Amino acid sequence: MEMAVLRALSGRYLGRARRLRTALEQDTPDERDVRDTPASRGTNVIMGGGEEADVPHRSVPAEGAGLSTTPVDASTPGRTPAVWGNVPPRNPNFTGRADLLTLLHRQIQGGTTAVLPHALHGMGGVGKSHLAVEYVYQHQGEYDLIWWIPAERATQIGASLVELAHRMNLTAGPDVGSARLAVQEALRLGRPYPRWLLIFDNAESPEVLLPYLPTGGSGSIMITSRNPQWATMARTLEVNVFTRAESVELLRRRGPELTDEQADRLADALGDLPLALEQAAAWRAETGMPAEEYLRLFEEKRVELLEQAPPMDYQLPVAAAWNVSLDRLVVANPAAFRLLQVCSFLAPEPIPRTLFSGAQNADIHPELNGALRDPMRLGRAIRDINRYALARVIHRTNSIQMHRLIQAVLLDRMNAGERDAMRASAHRLLATGDRNDPDTPANWPSYADLYPHVLVSGAVESAQGWVHQLIYNEARYLYWWGDMEASLELSRHAYDTWRQRLGETDATTLRIGQWLGFMLYRLGRHSEARELNSRILRAHESASDEDTEELLSARGAVAADLRVAGDFAQALEIDEDVYRRHVVLLGEDDPSTLNAAHNLAVSLRLTGDMRRAFAVDRSTYAHRVLLFGEDHAQTLESHLNLIIDRRELGEYLPARAEMQNVVDRLPLVWGSAQTQTLLARRRLASAVRKAGDHVTARDLSQEVRDGFAARYGAGHPDTLLAAFGLAVDLRATGDLDSAARLSEEITESYHRLFGDEHPYTVAARANAAIVHRLRGDAALARSVNEAGLTVLARRLGPDHPLVLAASINLGNDLYVLGEHRAAYELDRATVDRAREVFGPEHPTTLIALGNLAMDLIALERVAEGRALLDEIGPTFHRTLGDAHPATRAGLDPAVRGDCDLDPMPL
């Protein structure tokens, strides 16, 4: 278990794609010196219009793009701040824009603690982001911290703030929510950096950005944005195209042979747009074409373009300028031109060169295959593309990147047939980059590289089988990496598209549909998941009477829906059957059989059969180690489940040590897969709690609960499970009021999510009942426990661990209420059942025995009671150690032991 996406529709996905890539990269910042800085100021917000992809701010900007042209005084930089991150390199040729830079500095210096935005805006390509870069370098000596944040999407901002929190040495979880709060608070307080500057580059939407902005402190904020909506909430400063003098200066600096008159004519033809001027200057510098010939060619292309609508709302001169370069490339290197055409369907993000070299054995396009199969020809093609400034070669990441304007020009030059052919070629190229193993963390950077191109190219609409496989693998990768919403979006779009084009019963449609069901399930959208999974199962059953791998997997999905509904016994029955059929069909060590075994163990834990769950998980883990290795995502999942089994079998201290060891090495294996890491840390919190360290467990639970809440909301199943443990830890550390409030919130959330009699809902009430008794209302606790025990026994059976825990707690209620005979009768029956279910030395059995001893003493059978305490004392010490709270409580004739109702994950 577990698009036609057109370019106009794909923009909303790219922020997420960039976060995936950014979070997987491990950039090493330059070493920076620390220095004194001027007096602090109030927080300011300066807004400017971010550029398109012409200057990616993680690499060197195109020389001169969007810049003025007088040399910069190299003596101005000053010392670099203590924290300096992601700021693009300074262009040594930047000058001019002096008035704007002065005004910008005056606004920042004159700000107050009340944030009043000043919007620096203008059309795309006029150099607004370059202006921000130049400002940073001119005034870097005035700050302790400068951090550049790509801000086109919230996910990009979040990833950058996680990195900033790490660089500031802040205590925060690995999730975006806690990192954002930690950074905002540290900047507000000015600790440890009172003078700071944040630059949010290319912010699209005020609504998206505002939650991430610090609301006070002694620093400054600069925002670049093309969105005109900022003008409604900020004072504006317009950045216009170059003055003619600046245009002439740029053109003559790059081409000294130009006369003033020739440069003036060229600047006029290009509309003084810095981006177009830079492209023309770069092209002429590479080719040496005389100005008159360039002007003639440009005029010819401009006339042609005037006969059709300009692409993507960009000015005509930009497209015309690039058409000149493209015409020359067609003649000079046809394969390079075809390569550009293929890339025009991809995202304006870095394209790994390994994608081209890895396609040497594939049939991509007749006029491109030769270059892809010959490393020398491929190298020449990329060199020529770079020579004509049609794409940038990024040596640091061994990739190339095309500007979206060039892509638009290329698309405009193709007829409908060429577009279809080259789009199909782009899809085939992407499919060659699929390593077909999205569950291995080592492959995640590769899938992150492909993801934005899969979206923008409309790969979901491809009719090619290997492209369908790539889509499925990308959806799986997104889940393992931790972005379940992205996986849901991709799989839903693929399911809807393939269902319409291929049919509802097509195998490809059904497979992605089942993955979609799993994502709905994981995101807590259970009714949608149940409906979809049932429909898919019916489709499989109508197609064949014979067992198939796909049919069995669909039945397993329905079993998961039954677990969500609280019907654990029926889910176990299906999982047993599905596993047996897998073994017959595929063998016991097939990956699909191991998935079925994994699901079987989940149901065994939920029904309370921990011994068998341990045996199944142990076998599954051993097989997965042999098949995939220890660091495979599914292997690690089995390992974590195996530790849970050991813990539930009473090995509290060894389970904590082993879980800590696994969680400590997860960042080395999973990197920034935040959700998976949070899941593991939640399990660690449970292990620490069972080992008796409630203070550490409380901190872990709070971190995990906040992380899930920031990512998915307070009512998400993962958030609630983390909150469940946190409520127990709050109670155990004496914060009864907070424990009571949180327990009430959890109960209400489970009631809405699962219903009143779901075991999770009842368990939440039972845990809250312990708090009621400790706060002095034993009668309320008794009423809650009696009602809950009735429901749990009916739904789970009398020997289920949750039933036994609830029985122990009810006995405590009776004891506190003075009903010692009733407490004794209940505790004696509970001890007998606990010995059968858990064994004589399990901590739960020992707690029940300690309570029984207190019953005997209260009934004036003091000798029997003390003899029982003496009998269980050595076992407590051996099993839990001297310092465990249960040991101290179990041996104290005045303290009764409670049992937390800790439901197993669904």
Coordinates of N, CA and C in Angstrom, one line a residue, residues 667-800:
P667 N 19.5 10.5 10.6 CA 19.9 11.6 9.7 C 21.0 11.3 8.7
L668 N 21.9 10.4 9.1 CA 22.9 10.0 8.2 C 22.4 9.2 7.0
V669 N 21.3 8.5 7.2 CA 20.7 7.7 6.2 C 19.6 8.4 5.4
W670 N 18.7 9.0 6.2 CA 17.5 9.7 5.6 C 17.7 11.1 5.3
G671 N 18.7 11.7 5.9 CA 19.0 13.1 5.6 C 17.8 14.0 6.2
S672 N 17.2 14.8 5.3 CA 16.2 15.8 5.7 C 14.8 15.2 5.5
A673 N 14.6 13.9 5.5 CA 13.3 13.4 5.4 C 12.5 13.6 6.7
Q674 N 11.9 14.8 6.8 CA 11.4 15.2 8.1 C 10.3 14.4 8.7
T675 N 9.4 14.0 7.9 CA 8.3 13.2 8.4 C 8.7 11.9 8.9
Q676 N 9.5 11.2 8.2 CA 10.0 9.9 8.6 C 10.8 10.0 9.9
T677 N 11.6 11.1 10.0 CA 12.4 11.3 11.2 C 11.5 11.6 12.4
L678 N 10.4 12.3 12.2 CA 9.5 12.6 13.2 C 8.8 11.4 13.7
L679 N 8.4 10.5 12.7 CA 7.8 9.2 13.1 C 8.7 8.4 14.0
A680 N 10.0 8.4 13.6 CA 11.0 7.6 14.4 C 11.2 8.2 15.8
R681 N 11.2 9.5 15.8 CA 11.4 10.2 17.1 C 10.2 10.0 18.0
R682 N 9.0 9.9 17.4 CA 7.8 9.6 18.3 C 7.9 8.2 18.9
R683 N 8.4 7.3 18.1 CA 8.6 5.9 18.7 C 9.7 6.0 19.7
L684 N 10.7 6.8 19.5 CA 11.8 6.9 20.6 C 11.2 7.5 21.9
A685 N 10.3 8.5 21.7 CA 9.7 9.1 22.9 C 8.9 8.0 23.7
S686 N 8.2 7.1 23.0 CA 7.5 6.0 23.7 C 8.5 5.1 24.4
A687 N 9.6 4.8 23.7 CA 10.6 3.9 24.4 C 11.2 4.6 25.6
V688 N 11.5 5.9 25.5 CA 12.0 6.6 26.6 C 11.0 6.6 27.8
R689 N 9.8 6.8 27.5 CA 8.7 6.9 28.5 C 8.6 5.5 29.2
K690 N 8.6 4.4 28.4 CA 8.5 3.1 29.0 C 9.7 2.8 29.9
A691 N 10.8 3.4 29.5 CA 12.1 3.2 30.3 C 12.1 4.0 31.6
G692 N 11.1 4.9 31.8 CA 10.9 5.6 33.0 C 11.4 7.0 33.0
D693 N 12.0 7.5 31.9 CA 12.6 8.9 31.8 C 11.5 9.8 31.3
H694 N 10.6 10.2 32.1 CA 9.4 11.0 31.6 C 9.8 12.4 31.3
V695 N 10.9 13.0 31.9 CA 11.3 14.3 31.5 C 11.8 14.4 30.1
T696 N 12.7 13.5 29.8 CA 13.2 13.4 28.4 C 12.1 13.1 27.4
A697 N 11.3 12.1 27.8 CA 10.2 11.7 26.9 C 9.2 12.9 26.7
R698 N 9.0 13.7 27.7 CA 8.1 14.9 27.5 C 8.7 15.9 26.5
D699 N 10.0 16.1 26.6 CA 10.6 17.1 25.6 C 10.5 16.5 24.2
L700 N 10.8 15.2 24.1 CA 10.7 14.6 22.8 C 9.3 14.6 22.2
S701 N 8.3 14.3 23.1 CA 6.9 14.3 22.6 C 6.5 15.7 22.2
Q702 N 6.9 16.7 23.0 CA 6.5 18.0 22.6 C 7.1 18.4 21.3
E703 N 8.4 18.1 21.1 CA 9.0 18.4 19.8 C 8.3 17.7 18.6
V704 N 8.0 16.4 18.8 CA 7.3 15.7 17.7 C 5.9 16.1 17.5
R705 N 5.2 16.4 18.6 CA 3.8 16.8 18.5 C 3.8 18.2 17.7
D706 N 4.7 19.1 18.1 CA 4.7 20.4 17.5 C 5.1 20.3 16.0
G707 N 6.0 19.4 15.7 CA 6.5 19.1 14.3 C 5.3 18.7 13.5
F708 N 4.6 17.7 13.9 CA 3.5 17.2 13.1 C 2.4 18.2 13.0
A709 N 2.1 18.9 14.1 CA 1.1 19.9 14.1 C 1.4 21.0 13.1
A710 N 2.7 21.5 13.0 CA 3.1 22.5 12.1 C 2.9 22.0 10.7
R711 N 3.2 20.7 10.5 CA 3.2 20.2 9.1 C 1.8 19.8 8.6
Y712 N 1.0 19.2 9.5 CA -0.3 18.6 9.1 C -1.5 19.1 9.8
G713 N -1.3 19.8 10.9 CA -2.4 20.3 11.7 C -2.6 19.5 13.0
A714 N -3.3 20.1 13.9 CA -3.5 19.5 15.2 C -4.3 18.2 15.2
G715 N -5.2 18.0 14.2 CA -6.1 16.9 14.2 C -5.6 15.7 13.3
H716 N -4.4 15.8 12.8 CA -3.8 14.7 12.0 C -3.5 13.5 12.9
P717 N -3.7 12.3 12.4 CA -3.5 11.1 13.2 C -2.1 11.0 13.8
D718 N -1.0 11.4 13.1 CA 0.3 11.4 13.6 C 0.5 12.4 14.7
T719 N -0.1 13.6 14.5 CA -0.1 14.6 15.6 C -0.8 14.1 16.9
L720 N -1.9 13.5 16.7 CA -2.6 13.0 17.9 C -1.9 11.9 18.6
L721 N -1.2 11.0 17.9 CA -0.5 9.9 18.6 C 0.7 10.6 19.4
A722 N 1.3 11.6 18.8 CA 2.4 12.2 19.5 C 1.8 13.0 20.8
A723 N 0.7 13.6 20.6 CA 0.0 14.3 21.7 C -0.4 13.3 22.8
F724 N -0.8 12.1 22.4 CA -1.2 11.1 23.3 C -0.1 10.8 24.3
G725 N 1.1 10.6 23.7 CA 2.3 10.4 24.6 C 2.6 11.6 25.4
L726 N 2.5 12.8 24.8 CA 2.8 14.0 25.6 C 1.9 14.2 26.8
A727 N 0.6 13.9 26.6 CA -0.3 14.0 27.8 C 0.1 13.1 28.9
V728 N 0.6 11.9 28.6 CA 1.1 10.9 29.6 C 2.3 11.5 30.3
D729 N 3.2 12.1 29.5 CA 4.4 12.6 30.1 C 4.1 13.8 31.0
L730 N 3.2 14.7 30.6 CA 2.8 15.8 31.4 C 2.3 15.3 32.7
R731 N 1.4 14.3 32.7 CA 0.9 13.8 33.9 C 2.0 13.2 34.8
A732 N 2.9 12.4 34.2 CA 4.0 11.8 35.0 C 5.0 12.8 35.6
T733 N 5.1 14.0 35.0 CA 6.0 15.0 35.5 C 5.3 16.0 36.4
G734 N 4.0 15.7 36.7 CA 3.3 16.5 37.7 C 2.5 17.7 37.1
D735 N 2.5 17.9 35.8 CA 1.7 19.0 35.3 C 0.3 18.5 35.0
L736 N -0.5 18.3 36.0 CA -1.8 17.7 35.8 C -2.8 18.6 35.1
D737 N -2.7 19.9 35.3 CA -3.7 20.7 34.6 C -3.4 20.7 33.1
S738 N -2.2 20.8 32.6 CA -1.9 20.7 31.2 C -2.2 19.3 30.7
A739 N -2.0 18.3 31.5 CA -2.3 16.9 31.0 C -3.8 16.8 30.8
A740 N -4.6 17.4 31.7 CA -6.1 17.3 31.6 C -6.6 18.0 30.4
R741 N -6.0 19.2 30.1 CA -6.5 20.0 29.0 C -6.1 19.2 27.7
L742 N -4.9 18.7 27.6 CA -4.5 18.0 26.4 C -5.3 16.7 26.2
S743 N -5.5 16.0 27.3 CA -6.3 14.8 27.2 C -7.7 15.0 26.6
E744 N -8.3 16.1 27.1 CA -9.6 16.5 26.6 C -9.6 16.8 25.1
E745 N -8.6 17.5 24.7 CA -8.4 17.8 23.2 C -8.2 16.6 22.4
I746 N -7.4 15.7 22.9 CA -7.2 14.4 22.2 C -8.4 13.6 22.1
T747 N -9.2 13.5 23.2 CA -10.4 12.7 23.1 C -11.4 13.3 22.1
E748 N -11.5 14.6 22.1 CA -12.5 15.2 21.2 C -12.0 15.0 19.8
S749 N -10.7 15.1 19.5 CA -10.2 14.9 18.2 C -10.4 13.5 17.7
Y750 N -10.2 12.5 18.6 CA -10.4 11.1 18.2 C -11.9 10.8 18.0
H751 N -12.7 11.5 18.8 CA -14.2 11.3 18.6 C -14.6 11.7 17.2
R752 N -14.1 12.9 16.8 CA -14.4 13.4 15.5 C -13.8 12.5 14.4
L753 N -12.6 12.0 14.6 CA -11.9 11.3 13.6 C -12.4 9.8 13.4
F754 N -12.6 9.2 14.6 CA -12.9 7.7 14.5 C -14.3 7.3 15.1
G755 N -14.9 8.2 15.9 CA -16.1 7.8 16.5 C -15.9 7.6 18.0
D756 N -17.1 7.4 18.7 CA -17.0 7.3 20.2 C -16.5 6.0 20.7
E757 N -16.7 4.9 20.0 CA -16.2 3.6 20.6 C -15.0 3.1 20.0
H758 N -14.3 3.9 19.2 CA -13.0 3.4 18.6 C -12.0 3.2 19.8
P759 N -11.2 2.1 19.7 CA -10.3 1.9 20.8 C -9.4 3.1 21.1
Y760 N -9.0 3.9 20.1 CA -8.2 5.0 20.3 C -8.9 6.1 21.2
T761 N -10.2 6.3 20.9 CA -11.0 7.3 21.6 C -11.2 6.8 23.1
V762 N -11.5 5.5 23.2 CA -11.7 5.0 24.6 C -10.4 5.1 25.4
A763 N -9.3 4.7 24.7 CA -8.0 4.8 25.4 C -7.6 6.2 25.8
A764 N -8.0 7.2 25.0 CA -7.7 8.6 25.4 C -8.5 9.0 26.6
R765 N -9.8 8.5 26.7 CA -10.6 8.8 27.9 C -10.0 8.1 29.1
A766 N -9.6 6.9 28.9 CA -9.0 6.1 30.1 C -7.8 6.8 30.6
N767 N -6.9 7.3 29.7 CA -5.7 8.0 30.2 C -6.1 9.3 30.9
A768 N -7.1 10.0 30.4 CA -7.6 11.2 31.1 C -8.2 10.8 32.5
A769 N -8.7 9.6 32.6 CA -9.3 9.2 33.9 C -8.2 9.2 35.0
I770 N -7.0 8.8 34.6 CA -5.9 8.8 35.6 C -5.7 10.2 36.2
V771 N -5.8 11.1 35.3 CA -5.6 12.5 35.7 C -6.8 13.0 36.6
H772 N -8.0 12.5 36.3 CA -9.1 12.9 37.1 C -8.9 12.4 38.6
R773 N -8.4 11.1 38.7 CA -8.2 10.6 40.0 C -7.1 11.3 40.7
L774 N -6.0 11.6 40.0 CA -4.9 12.3 40.7 C -5.2 13.7 41.1
R775 N -6.2 14.3 40.4 CA -6.7 15.6 40.8 C -7.8 15.6 41.8
G776 N -8.1 14.4 42.3 CA -9.0 14.2 43.4 C -10.4 13.8 43.1
D777 N -10.7 13.5 41.8 CA -12.0 13.0 41.5 C -12.0 11.6 41.1
A778 N -11.8 10.7 42.1 CA -11.8 9.3 41.8 C -13.1 8.7 41.3
A779 N -14.2 9.3 41.7 CA -15.5 8.8 41.3 C -15.7 9.0 39.8
L780 N -15.3 10.2 39.3 CA -15.3 10.4 37.8 C -14.4 9.5 37.1
A781 N -13.2 9.3 37.7 CA -12.3 8.3 37.0 C -12.9 6.9 37.0
R782 N -13.5 6.5 38.0 CA -14.1 5.2 38.1 C -15.2 5.1 37.0
S783 N -16.1 6.1 36.9 CA -17.2 6.0 35.9 C -16.6 5.9 34.5
V784 N -15.6 6.7 34.2 CA -15.0 6.7 32.9 C -14.3 5.3 32.6
N785 N -13.6 4.8 33.6 CA -12.9 3.5 33.4 C -13.9 2.3 33.2
E786 N -15.0 2.4 34.0 CA -16.0 1.3 33.9 C -16.6 1.3 32.5
A787 N -17.0 2.5 32.0 CA -17.6 2.5 30.7 C -16.6 2.1 29.6
G788 N -15.4 2.6 29.8 CA -14.4 2.3 28.7 C -14.0 0.8 28.7
L789 N -13.9 0.2 29.9 CA -13.6 -1.2 30.0 C -14.6 -2.0 29.4
T790 N -15.9 -1.7 29.5 CA -16.9 -2.4 28.9 C -16.8 -2.4 27.4
V791 N -16.5 -1.2 26.8 CA -16.4 -1.1 25.3 C -15.1 -1.8 24.9
L792 N -14.0 -1.7 25.5 CA -12.8 -2.3 25.1 C -12.9 -3.8 25.2
A793 N -13.5 -4.3 26.2 CA -13.6 -5.8 26.4 C -14.5 -6.4 25.3
R794 N -15.6 -5.6 24.9 CA -16.5 -6.1 23.9 C -15.8 -6.0 22.5
R795 N -15.0 -5.0 22.2 CA -14.5 -4.9 20.9 C -13.1 -5.6 20.7
L796 N -12.4 -5.8 21.8 CA -11.0 -6.3 21.7 C -10.9 -7.7 22.4
G797 N -11.8 -8.0 23.3 CA -11.6 -9.3 24.0 C -11.0 -9.0 25.4
P798 N -11.3 -9.9 26.3 CA -10.9 -9.7 27.7 C -9.4 -9.7 28.0
D799 N -8.6 -10.3 27.1 CA -7.2 -10.4 27.4 C -6.4 -9.4 26.5
H800 N -7.0 -8.4 25.9 CA -6.2 -7.5 25.2 C -5.4 -6.6 26.1

